[in-house]
C-alpha positions as a LaTeX table, in Angstrom:
\begin{tabular}{lrrr}
\hline
Residue & $x$ (\AA) & $y$ (\AA) & $z$ (\AA) \\
\hline
Met1 & 0.00 & 0.00 & 0.00 \\
Tyr2 & 2.57 & 2.60 & 1.08 \\
Asp3 & 4.96 & 1.55 & $-1.71$ \\
Leu4 & 2.40 & 2.79 & $-4.24$ \\
Tyr5 & 1.82 & 6.07 & $-2.39$ \\
Tyr6 & 5.55 & 6.87 & $-2.19$ \\
Arg7 & 6.22 & 5.41 & $-5.66$ \\
Phe8 & 8.67 & 2.71 & $-4.55$ \\
Thr9 & 9.54 & $-0.06$ & $-6.97$ \\
Ala10 & 8.89 & $-2.67$ & $-4.26$ \\
Glu11 & 8.08 & $-2.94$ & $-0.56$ \\
Pro12 & 11.40 & $-2.27$ & 1.24 \\
Phe13 & 10.62 & $-3.66$ & 4.70 \\
Arg14 & 9.10 & $-7.08$ & 4.26 \\
Leu15 & 9.56 & $-9.46$ & 7.19 \\
Ser16 & 10.48 & $-12.47$ & 5.05 \\
Pro17 & 14.21 & $-12.78$ & 4.20 \\
Asp18 & 15.27 & $-11.36$ & 0.84 \\
His19 & 18.97 & $-11.41$ & $-0.01$ \\
His20 & 18.46 & $-8.69$ & $-2.64$ \\
Phe21 & 18.21 & $-6.26$ & 0.28 \\
Ala22 & 21.33 & $-7.63$ & 2.04 \\
Phe23 & 23.09 & $-4.83$ & 3.96 \\
Gln24 & 26.87 & $-5.09$ & 4.22 \\
His25 & 27.35 & $-4.23$ & 7.89 \\
Arg26 & 30.44 & $-5.23$ & 9.86 \\
Gly27 & 29.09 & $-8.52$ & 11.23 \\
Tyr28 & 27.67 & $-9.48$ & 7.84 \\
Lys29 & 30.99 & $-8.92$ & 6.08 \\
Lys30 & 32.84 & $-11.03$ & 8.63 \\
Ala31 & 30.38 & $-13.92$ & 8.38 \\
Arg32 & 30.44 & $-13.69$ & 4.59 \\
Ala33 & 34.24 & $-13.88$ & 4.59 \\
Tyr34 & 34.21 & $-16.92$ & 6.88 \\
Met35 & 31.71 & $-18.72$ & 4.67 \\
Ala36 & 33.70 & $-17.93$ & 1.53 \\
Tyr37 & 36.86 & $-19.24$ & 3.18 \\
Ala38 & 35.16 & $-22.45$ & 4.29 \\
Phe39 & 33.62 & $-22.94$ & 0.87 \\
Met40 & 37.05 & $-22.74$ & $-0.72$ \\
Arg41 & 38.24 & $-25.38$ & 1.73 \\
Ala42 & 35.46 & $-27.66$ & 0.42 \\
Glu43 & 35.22 & $-29.69$ & 3.61 \\
Gly44 & 33.68 & $-29.91$ & 7.07 \\
Phe45 & 31.02 & $-27.79$ & 8.72 \\
Val46 & 30.44 & $-24.03$ & 8.80 \\
Met47 & 28.39 & $-22.62$ & 11.69 \\
Val48 & 26.62 & $-19.24$ & 11.60 \\
Thr49 & 24.61 & $-18.22$ & 14.66 \\
Gly50 & 22.62 & $-15.17$ & 15.69 \\
Arg51 & 19.43 & $-14.02$ & 17.35 \\
Pro52 & 16.19 & $-14.48$ & 15.41 \\
Gly53 & 15.89 & $-11.84$ & 12.71 \\
Thr54 & 19.58 & $-10.90$ & 12.52 \\
Gly55 & 19.91 & $-11.96$ & 8.87 \\
Lys56 & 21.28 & $-15.51$ & 8.84 \\
Thr57 & 18.94 & $-16.70$ & 6.10 \\
Thr58 & 19.56 & $-13.53$ & 4.09 \\
Leu59 & 23.29 & $-14.14$ & 4.36 \\
Val60 & 23.01 & $-17.68$ & 3.03 \\
Gly61 & 20.61 & $-16.59$ & 0.27 \\
Ala62 & 23.19 & $-14.10$ & $-0.97$ \\
Leu63 & 25.88 & $-16.78$ & $-0.85$ \\
Val64 & 23.77 & $-19.24$ & $-2.85$ \\
Glu65 & 23.09 & $-16.59$ & $-5.49$ \\
Asp66 & 26.82 & $-15.93$ & $-5.77$ \\
Leu67 & 27.34 & $-19.64$ & $-6.34$ \\
Ser68 & 24.69 & $-19.82$ & $-9.07$ \\
Asn69 & 27.35 & $-19.49$ & $-11.75$ \\
Glu70 & 29.53 & $-22.11$ & $-10.07$ \\
Lys71 & 29.16 & $-25.84$ & $-10.47$ \\
Val72 & 27.53 & $-26.26$ & $-7.07$ \\
Met73 & 24.51 & $-28.42$ & $-6.31$ \\
Thr74 & 22.72 & $-26.89$ & $-3.32$ \\
Ala75 & 20.11 & $-28.38$ & $-0.98$ \\
Asn76 & 18.42 & $-26.22$ & 1.65 \\
Leu77 & 16.63 & $-27.68$ & 4.68 \\
Val78 & 14.37 & $-25.30$ & 6.61 \\
Cys79 & 12.61 & $-27.87$ & 8.81 \\
Ser80 & 15.09 & $-29.33$ & 11.28 \\
Gln81 & 12.83 & $-30.77$ & 14.00 \\
Leu82 & 13.47 & $-34.25$ & 12.64 \\
Glu83 & 14.92 & $-37.46$ & 13.92 \\
Ala84 & 18.00 & $-38.98$ & 12.30 \\
Asn85 & 16.23 & $-41.22$ & 9.75 \\
Asp86 & 13.76 & $-38.52$ & 8.71 \\
Leu87 & 16.60 & $-36.06$ & 8.31 \\
Leu88 & 18.49 & $-38.47$ & 6.05 \\
Gln89 & 15.44 & $-38.88$ & 3.85 \\
Met90 & 14.98 & $-35.12$ & 3.59 \\
Val91 & 18.62 & $-34.63$ & 2.54 \\
Ala92 & 18.45 & $-37.36$ & $-0.10$ \\
Tyr93 & 15.19 & $-36.07$ & $-1.55$ \\
Glu94 & 16.48 & $-32.48$ & $-1.66$ \\
Phe95 & 19.44 & $-33.64$ & $-3.74$ \\
Gly96 & 17.16 & $-35.48$ & $-6.17$ \\
Val97 & 17.06 & $-39.06$ & $-4.94$ \\
Asp98 & 13.81 & $-40.84$ & $-5.85$ \\
Ile99 & 11.24 & $-40.29$ & $-3.10$ \\
Gly100 & 10.05 & $-43.86$ & $-3.60$ \\
Ile101 & 13.21 & $-45.07$ & $-1.87$ \\
Thr102 & 12.61 & $-45.19$ & 1.88 \\
Asp103 & 15.08 & $-47.82$ & 3.14 \\
Lys104 & 18.02 & $-46.17$ & 4.94 \\
Gly105 & 20.63 & $-48.38$ & 3.29 \\
Ala106 & 19.19 & $-47.77$ & $-0.18$ \\
Leu107 & 19.04 & $-44.02$ & 0.47 \\
Leu108 & 22.69 & $-43.89$ & 1.50 \\
Gln109 & 23.73 & $-45.94$ & $-1.54$ \\
His110 & 21.85 & $-43.76$ & $-4.04$ \\
Leu111 & 23.06 & $-40.55$ & $-2.37$ \\
Ser112 & 26.68 & $-41.76$ & $-2.45$ \\
Arg113 & 26.44 & $-42.63$ & $-6.16$ \\
Leu114 & 24.93 & $-39.22$ & $-6.94$ \\
Leu115 & 27.66 & $-37.32$ & $-5.08$ \\
Thr116 & 30.35 & $-39.37$ & $-6.80$ \\
Lys117 & 28.82 & $-38.67$ & $-10.21$ \\
Trp118 & 28.83 & $-34.91$ & $-9.54$ \\
His119 & 32.44 & $-35.10$ & $-8.40$ \\
Arg120 & 33.48 & $-36.72$ & $-11.73$ \\
Glu121 & 31.62 & $-33.93$ & $-13.58$ \\
Gly122 & 33.48 & $-31.27$ & $-11.61$ \\
Arg123 & 30.49 & $-30.31$ & $-9.47$ \\
Arg124 & 30.24 & $-29.98$ & $-5.71$ \\
Ala125 & 27.41 & $-30.56$ & $-3.23$ \\
Leu126 & 26.47 & $-28.08$ & $-0.51$ \\
Leu127 & 23.88 & $-28.75$ & 2.19 \\
Ile128 & 22.42 & $-25.78$ & 4.13 \\
Val129 & 20.52 & $-26.55$ & 7.32 \\
Asp130 & 18.52 & $-23.62$ & 8.75 \\
Glu131 & 17.33 & $-23.51$ & 12.37 \\
Ala132 & 19.88 & $-26.21$ & 13.18 \\
Gln133 & 19.57 & $-25.60$ & 16.93 \\
Asp134 & 16.43 & $-27.77$ & 16.79 \\
Leu135 & 18.34 & $-30.84$ & 15.61 \\
Ser136 & 18.70 & $-33.71$ & 18.03 \\
Ala137 & 22.14 & $-35.02$ & 18.90 \\
Thr138 & 21.50 & $-38.17$ & 16.86 \\
Ala139 & 20.40 & $-36.14$ & 13.83 \\
Met140 & 23.53 & $-34.01$ & 14.07 \\
Glu141 & 25.63 & $-37.16$ & 14.21 \\
Glu142 & 23.86 & $-38.45$ & 11.09 \\
Leu143 & 24.96 & $-35.31$ & 9.26 \\
Arg144 & 28.54 & $-35.90$ & 10.37 \\
Leu145 & 28.45 & $-39.39$ & 8.89 \\
Leu146 & 27.41 & $-37.92$ & 5.52 \\
Thr147 & 30.65 & $-35.93$ & 5.42 \\
Asn148 & 32.51 & $-39.27$ & 5.49 \\
Ile149 & 31.49 & $-39.90$ & 1.85 \\
Gln150 & 34.79 & $-39.23$ & 0.09 \\
Val151 & 36.72 & $-39.87$ & $-3.13$ \\
Ala152 & 40.52 & $-39.98$ & $-2.95$ \\
Gly153 & 40.42 & $-38.36$ & 0.47 \\
Arg154 & 38.21 & $-35.44$ & $-0.65$ \\
Pro155 & 34.81 & $-35.03$ & 1.02 \\
Leu156 & 31.95 & $-34.94$ & $-1.47$ \\
Leu157 & 29.53 & $-32.99$ & 0.77 \\
Gln158 & 29.94 & $-29.74$ & 2.70 \\
Ile159 & 27.42 & $-28.61$ & 5.32 \\
Phe160 & 26.49 & $-25.09$ & 6.53 \\
Leu161 & 24.64 & $-24.92$ & 9.85 \\
Leu162 & 22.54 & $-21.84$ & 10.63 \\
Gly163 & 20.88 & $-21.34$ & 13.97 \\
Gln164 & 20.22 & $-19.34$ & 17.07 \\
Pro165 & 22.80 & $-19.06$ & 19.88 \\
Glu166 & 21.58 & $-22.37$ & 21.30 \\
Leu167 & 23.28 & $-24.09$ & 18.35 \\
Arg168 & 26.67 & $-23.27$ & 19.85 \\
Glu169 & 25.68 & $-24.95$ & 23.09 \\
Leu170 & 24.55 & $-28.03$ & 21.16 \\
Ile171 & 27.81 & $-28.27$ & 19.20 \\
Leu172 & 29.88 & $-27.86$ & 22.38 \\
Ser173 & 28.06 & $-30.67$ & 24.17 \\
Pro174 & 30.23 & $-33.74$ & 24.97 \\
Gln175 & 28.23 & $-36.13$ & 22.76 \\
Leu176 & 28.95 & $-34.00$ & 19.67 \\
Glu177 & 32.69 & $-33.71$ & 20.15 \\
Gln178 & 33.37 & $-35.20$ & 16.69 \\
Val179 & 31.08 & $-32.66$ & 15.03 \\
His180 & 32.78 & $-29.84$ & 16.93 \\
Gln181 & 36.18 & $-30.94$ & 15.63 \\
Arg182 & 34.95 & $-30.70$ & 12.04 \\
Ile183 & 33.85 & $-27.06$ & 12.30 \\
Val184 & 35.99 & $-25.21$ & 9.74 \\
Ala185 & 34.64 & $-21.73$ & 10.51 \\
Ala186 & 32.12 & $-20.23$ & 12.90 \\
Ser187 & 30.63 & $-16.74$ & 13.00 \\
His188 & 28.02 & $-15.00$ & 15.15 \\
Leu189 & 25.79 & $-12.25$ & 13.73 \\
Glu190 & 25.29 & $-9.47$ & 16.25 \\
Ala191 & 22.48 & $-6.91$ & 16.25 \\
Leu192 & 23.13 & $-3.61$ & 14.47 \\
Glu193 & 24.62 & $-0.59$ & 16.20 \\
Leu194 & 22.96 & 2.84 & 16.12 \\
Asp195 & 24.90 & 4.11 & 13.11 \\
Glu196 & 24.32 & 0.82 & 11.30 \\
Thr197 & 20.58 & 1.04 & 12.00 \\
Glu198 & 20.28 & 4.34 & 10.15 \\
Ala199 & 22.46 & 3.09 & 7.30 \\
Tyr200 & 20.38 & $-0.12$ & 7.12 \\
Val201 & 17.09 & 1.79 & 6.78 \\
Arg202 & 18.44 & 4.14 & 4.15 \\
His203 & 20.02 & 1.25 & 2.25 \\
Arg204 & 16.75 & $-0.66$ & 1.94 \\
Leu205 & 14.91 & 2.51 & 0.92 \\
Gly206 & 17.56 & 3.18 & $-1.71$ \\
Val207 & 17.11 & $-0.28$ & $-3.21$ \\
Val208 & 13.46 & 0.53 & $-4.03$ \\
Gly209 & 14.17 & 3.94 & $-5.53$ \\
Trp210 & 13.63 & 6.27 & $-2.55$ \\
Arg211 & 14.60 & 9.86 & $-3.39$ \\
Gly212 & 13.71 & 11.68 & $-0.19$ \\
Asp213 & 9.94 & 11.16 & $-0.19$ \\
Pro214 & 9.05 & 10.78 & 2.58 \\
Asp215 & 11.64 & 12.92 & 4.29 \\
Ile216 & 12.51 & 11.06 & 7.50 \\
Ser217 & 13.80 & 13.07 & 10.44 \\
Arg218 & 17.22 & 11.98 & 11.67 \\
Ser219 & 15.83 & 12.16 & 15.20 \\
Val220 & 13.71 & 9.11 & 14.36 \\
Tyr221 & 16.63 & 6.68 & 13.91 \\
Pro222 & 17.69 & 6.53 & 17.59 \\
Leu223 & 14.09 & 5.63 & 18.43 \\
Ile224 & 14.07 & 2.88 & 15.81 \\
Tyr225 & 17.31 & 1.55 & 17.27 \\
Lys226 & 16.08 & 1.58 & 20.87 \\
Phe227 & 12.75 & $-0.10$ & 20.23 \\
Ser228 & 14.14 & $-2.67$ & 17.77 \\
Glu229 & 17.32 & $-3.38$ & 19.77 \\
Gly230 & 19.14 & $-3.31$ & 16.43 \\
Val231 & 17.50 & $-6.51$ & 15.16 \\
Pro232 & 16.90 & $-6.12$ & 11.39 \\
Arg233 & 13.54 & $-7.92$ & 11.37 \\
Arg234 & 12.22 & $-5.66$ & 14.13 \\
Ile235 & 13.56 & $-2.64$ & 12.27 \\
Asn236 & 11.62 & $-3.80$ & 9.22 \\
Leu237 & 8.43 & $-4.08$ & 11.26 \\
Ile238 & 8.76 & $-0.59$ & 12.76 \\
Cys239 & 9.68 & 1.08 & 9.46 \\
Ser240 & 6.90 & $-0.70$ & 7.61 \\
Arg241 & 4.33 & 0.58 & 10.09 \\
Leu242 & 5.82 & 4.08 & 10.02 \\
Leu243 & 5.52 & 4.26 & 6.23 \\
Leu244 & 2.01 & 2.83 & 6.39 \\
His245 & 1.10 & 5.56 & 8.89 \\
Gly246 & 2.58 & 8.17 & 6.56 \\
Ser247 & 0.65 & 6.94 & 3.54 \\
Val248 & $-2.65$ & 6.78 & 5.44 \\
Glu249 & $-2.19$ & 10.31 & 6.79 \\
Gln250 & $-0.80$ & 11.49 & 3.42 \\
Leu251 & 2.43 & 12.74 & 4.98 \\
His252 & 5.65 & 13.54 & 3.14 \\
Arg253 & 7.59 & 14.23 & 6.33 \\
Leu254 & 7.84 & 11.68 & 9.12 \\
Gly255 & 9.06 & 12.93 & 12.47 \\
Val256 & 9.30 & 12.08 & 16.15 \\
Ala257 & 5.57 & 12.57 & 16.79 \\
Asp258 & 4.72 & 10.07 & 14.04 \\
Met259 & 7.21 & 7.56 & 15.44 \\
Lys260 & 5.74 & 7.91 & 18.92 \\
Glu261 & 2.27 & 7.14 & 17.61 \\
Val262 & 3.50 & 4.09 & 15.67 \\
Leu263 & 5.50 & 2.70 & 18.60 \\
Ala264 & 2.52 & 3.13 & 20.92 \\
Glu265 & 0.41 & 1.08 & 18.52 \\
Leu266 & 3.06 & $-1.64$ & 18.21 \\
Gln267 & 3.52 & $-1.94$ & 21.95 \\
Gly268 & $-0.22$ & $-2.07$ & 22.38 \\
Glu269 & $-0.13$ & $-5.06$ & 20.04 \\
Ser270 & 2.92 & $-6.55$ & 21.87 \\
Leu271 & 4.97 & $-6.32$ & 18.68 \\
Ala272 & 7.69 & $-3.84$ & 19.65 \\
Ala273 & 10.73 & $-4.56$ & 21.79 \\
Gly274 & 10.47 & $-4.73$ & 25.56 \\
Asn275 & 11.54 & $-1.11$ & 26.12 \\
Lys276 & 8.69 & 0.96 & 27.50 \\
Leu277 & 7.69 & 4.29 & 26.01 \\
Val278 & 9.10 & 7.19 & 28.04 \\
Asp279 & 8.11 & 10.77 & 27.24 \\
Asn280 & 11.74 & 11.89 & 27.55 \\
Asp281 & 12.63 & 9.74 & 24.54 \\
Phe282 & 10.48 & 11.96 & 22.36 \\
Leu283 & 11.56 & 15.38 & 23.69 \\
Val284 & 13.84 & 15.98 & 20.73 \\
Glu285 & 13.50 & 18.29 & 17.77 \\
Asp286 & 13.08 & 16.90 & 14.29 \\
Asp287 & 16.06 & 17.13 & 11.97 \\
Phe288 & 14.94 & 16.97 & 8.37 \\
Glu289 & 17.33 & 17.00 & 5.44 \\
Ala290 & 15.08 & 18.94 & 3.06 \\
Thr291 & 14.48 & 22.45 & 4.47 \\
Ser292 & 12.39 & 25.19 & 2.91 \\
Asp293 & 12.16 & 28.97 & 3.53 \\
Glu294 & 8.88 & 29.33 & 1.68 \\
Pro295 & 6.66 & 29.63 & 4.79 \\
Ala296 & 8.80 & 32.43 & 6.18 \\
Lys297 & 8.82 & 34.25 & 2.86 \\
Thr298 & 5.05 & 33.92 & 2.56 \\
Thr299 & 4.50 & 35.31 & 6.05 \\
Ser300 & 6.80 & 38.22 & 5.35 \\
Ser301 & 5.03 & 38.96 & 2.07 \\
His302 & 1.61 & 38.94 & 3.76 \\
Ala303 & 2.87 & 41.31 & 6.44 \\
Val304 & 4.05 & 43.80 & 3.82 \\
Lys305 & 0.73 & 43.65 & 2.04 \\
Arg306 & $-1.21$ & 44.29 & 5.27 \\
Glu307 & 0.99 & 47.27 & 6.08 \\
Asp308 & 0.56 & 48.80 & 2.61 \\
Ala309 & $-3.20$ & 48.27 & 2.73 \\
Thr310 & $-3.61$ & 50.99 & 5.43 \\
Phe311 & $-3.81$ & 54.50 & 3.95 \\
Ser312 & $-1.97$ & 57.24 & 5.86 \\
Pro313 & $-2.51$ & 60.90 & 4.86 \\
Ala314 & 0.72 & 62.08 & 6.47 \\
Arg315 & 2.71 & 59.30 & 4.78 \\
His316 & 1.01 & 60.21 & 1.51 \\
Leu317 & 1.98 & 63.89 & 1.82 \\
Arg318 & 5.54 & 63.14 & 2.90 \\
Gly319 & 5.95 & 60.87 & $-0.10$ \\
Ala320 & 4.55 & 63.54 & $-2.41$ \\
Ala321 & 6.88 & 66.14 & $-0.93$ \\
Arg322 & 9.92 & 63.91 & $-1.50$ \\
Gln323 & 9.02 & 62.82 & $-5.02$ \\
Ser324 & 7.60 & 66.03 & $-6.56$ \\
Pro325 & 10.09 & 68.32 & $-8.39$ \\
Pro326 & 10.92 & 71.75 & $-6.92$ \\
Ala327 & 8.31 & 74.42 & $-7.66$ \\
Gln328 & 9.06 & 76.63 & $-10.65$ \\
Asp329 & 7.16 & 79.70 & $-9.37$ \\
Ser330 & 9.02 & 82.78 & $-8.22$ \\
Pro331 & 10.69 & 82.66 & $-4.83$ \\
Ala332 & 8.74 & 84.31 & $-2.06$ \\
Lys333 & 9.40 & 85.17 & 1.48 \\
Asp334 & 8.59 & 82.65 & 4.17 \\
Gly335 & 4.97 & 82.91 & 5.23 \\
Ala336 & 3.79 & 84.52 & 1.96 \\
Asp337 & 1.23 & 82.68 & $-0.13$ \\
Thr338 & 1.25 & 82.46 & $-3.89$ \\
Pro339 & $-1.90$ & 83.93 & $-5.45$ \\
Gly340 & $-4.21$ & 81.37 & $-6.97$ \\
Ala341 & $-2.60$ & 78.44 & $-5.11$ \\
Asp342 & $-5.91$ & 77.25 & $-3.68$ \\
Ala343 & $-7.53$ & 77.07 & $-7.10$ \\
Lys344 & $-4.46$ & 75.40 & $-8.57$ \\
His345 & $-4.46$ & 72.57 & $-5.98$ \\
Ala346 & $-8.24$ & 72.14 & $-5.65$ \\
Pro347 & $-8.43$ & 68.99 & $-7.86$ \\
Ala348 & $-5.65$ & 67.29 & $-5.85$ \\
Ala349 & $-7.37$ & 68.20 & $-2.58$ \\
Ala350 & $-10.66$ & 66.71 & $-3.73$ \\
Ser351 & $-8.88$ & 63.47 & $-4.68$ \\
Val352 & $-7.17$ & 63.14 & $-1.28$ \\
Ile353 & $-10.41$ & 63.87 & 0.63 \\
Lys354 & $-12.25$ & 61.22 & $-1.38$ \\
Ser355 & $-9.50$ & 58.68 & $-0.56$ \\
Leu356 & $-9.80$ & 59.46 & 3.14 \\
Gln357 & $-13.58$ & 59.06 & 3.14 \\
Ser358 & $-13.40$ & 55.65 & 1.38 \\
Ser359 & $-10.64$ & 54.22 & 3.60 \\
Gly360 & $-12.17$ & 55.34 & 6.89 \\
Thr361 & $-8.71$ & 55.19 & 8.54 \\
Arg362 & $-6.83$ & 57.57 & 10.76 \\
Asp363 & $-3.21$ & 58.33 & 11.07 \\
Thr364 & $-1.25$ & 56.44 & 13.69 \\
Ala365 & 0.98 & 58.15 & 16.17 \\
Glu366 & 3.90 & 57.31 & 13.94 \\
Asp367 & 2.30 & 59.01 & 10.96 \\
Thr368 & 1.42 & 62.23 & 12.83 \\
Asp369 & 5.01 & 63.09 & 13.63 \\
Pro370 & 5.72 & 66.53 & 12.19 \\
Pro371 & 7.59 & 66.23 & 8.89 \\
Gln372 & 11.06 & 67.67 & 8.73 \\
Pro373 & 12.10 & 69.90 & 5.87 \\
Pro374 & 14.40 & 68.20 & 3.39 \\
Ser375 & 18.02 & 69.11 & 3.43 \\
Ser376 & 19.23 & 70.45 & 0.12 \\
Pro377 & 22.32 & 72.26 & $-1.05$ \\
Ala378 & 20.02 & 74.79 & $-2.66$ \\
Gly379 & 19.63 & 76.45 & 0.72 \\
Lys380 & 16.75 & 78.64 & 1.87 \\
Ser381 & 15.05 & 78.70 & $-1.55$ \\
Asp382 & 14.22 & 74.96 & $-1.45$ \\
Glu383 & 13.22 & 75.17 & 2.21 \\
Gly384 & 10.85 & 78.04 & 1.47 \\
Asn385 & 9.23 & 76.16 & $-1.40$ \\
Trp386 & 8.72 & 73.10 & 0.85 \\
Arg387 & 7.07 & 75.23 & 3.58 \\
Arg388 & 4.71 & 76.83 & 1.04 \\
Arg389 & 3.59 & 73.39 & $-0.23$ \\
Met390 & 2.90 & 72.21 & 3.31 \\
Arg391 & 0.79 & 75.31 & 4.11 \\
Arg392 & $-1.29$ & 74.71 & 0.98 \\
Ala393 & $-1.85$ & 71.10 & 2.06 \\
Asn394 & $-2.92$ & 72.21 & 5.55 \\
Arg395 & $-5.53$ & 74.53 & 4.08 \\
Ile396 & $-6.93$ & 71.56 & 2.11 \\
Phe397 & $-7.51$ & 69.60 & 5.33 \\
\hline
\end{tabular}
């Protein structure tokens, strides 16, 4: 829904793993390097652990895609709550053994022949077991026995184990000592740090064509980090709900207030992390990347228009005195009037009086300040002309 409103090419925060959105954070790069090293060794077990939602399946999905151009036959098991015999059947069927074969001995024989055939053709076999912490000790031992299928001392099957931290405890148990000794590489995916959380969100948005709409306040990212505890799947949940909120409310800026509302809803549904909402967490100012001065300019423009809309007689006369050219009549002494001045200025007086009657306004205290004569190098002649014009105006009013 929100991907259409914000014109994304896809939904960036789906909860299901998608290696096309893989984010190269520090822990991811280390685990990827360990897996690449173990794959080049072409033997033993590789163990990758992490809390639920930290990206283990995404990591393996990216690895499998990288191997798509290699001669690697891959089988992926996602249901590991199986006993030893059921697990063996699942492995054989995933690699293409006929499902009509159910006898354990026949399964092992067909699987061994298949692996040997691939080896002669220059191909390798890779088995990926997700949620391996649910395997029983006997099922784990059955997997170890599969790595004993060899040709000229080279194992024909390599196994990657993915699981939660409990998988480490299972591998370190005394009854699985032989499995532990065959671990070639092990890596643990930690939750993201604060800086990685922001980079993770912006990375996934960038994959779907985000260009700043919506503009997300930088003050939001610490809140995402706190209430997700840096777990990518929880981050996806929070961000998905935040964008849904923005699309429903038709927002193009998402800030702290929006995040507070979304987190309150998630905690009401018991979907957010265990941290409780505290008002102090939201007493921060929004920090948006895209800033605009248009509101300020609009306010300033309106203020100028309101000021100009009020008519002031004194301001009008002062402006006329400053803009009109010096009078061309003969100089006269101060206080003397020019004959015929009243008749000459009668049309202008009538126009000013009509303007006053239509506006119905009065001068403010600022406008009634007595005007000062203009300074001019012309001396007393210009000052006398200015005084005569002001006396004529006073007679009009």
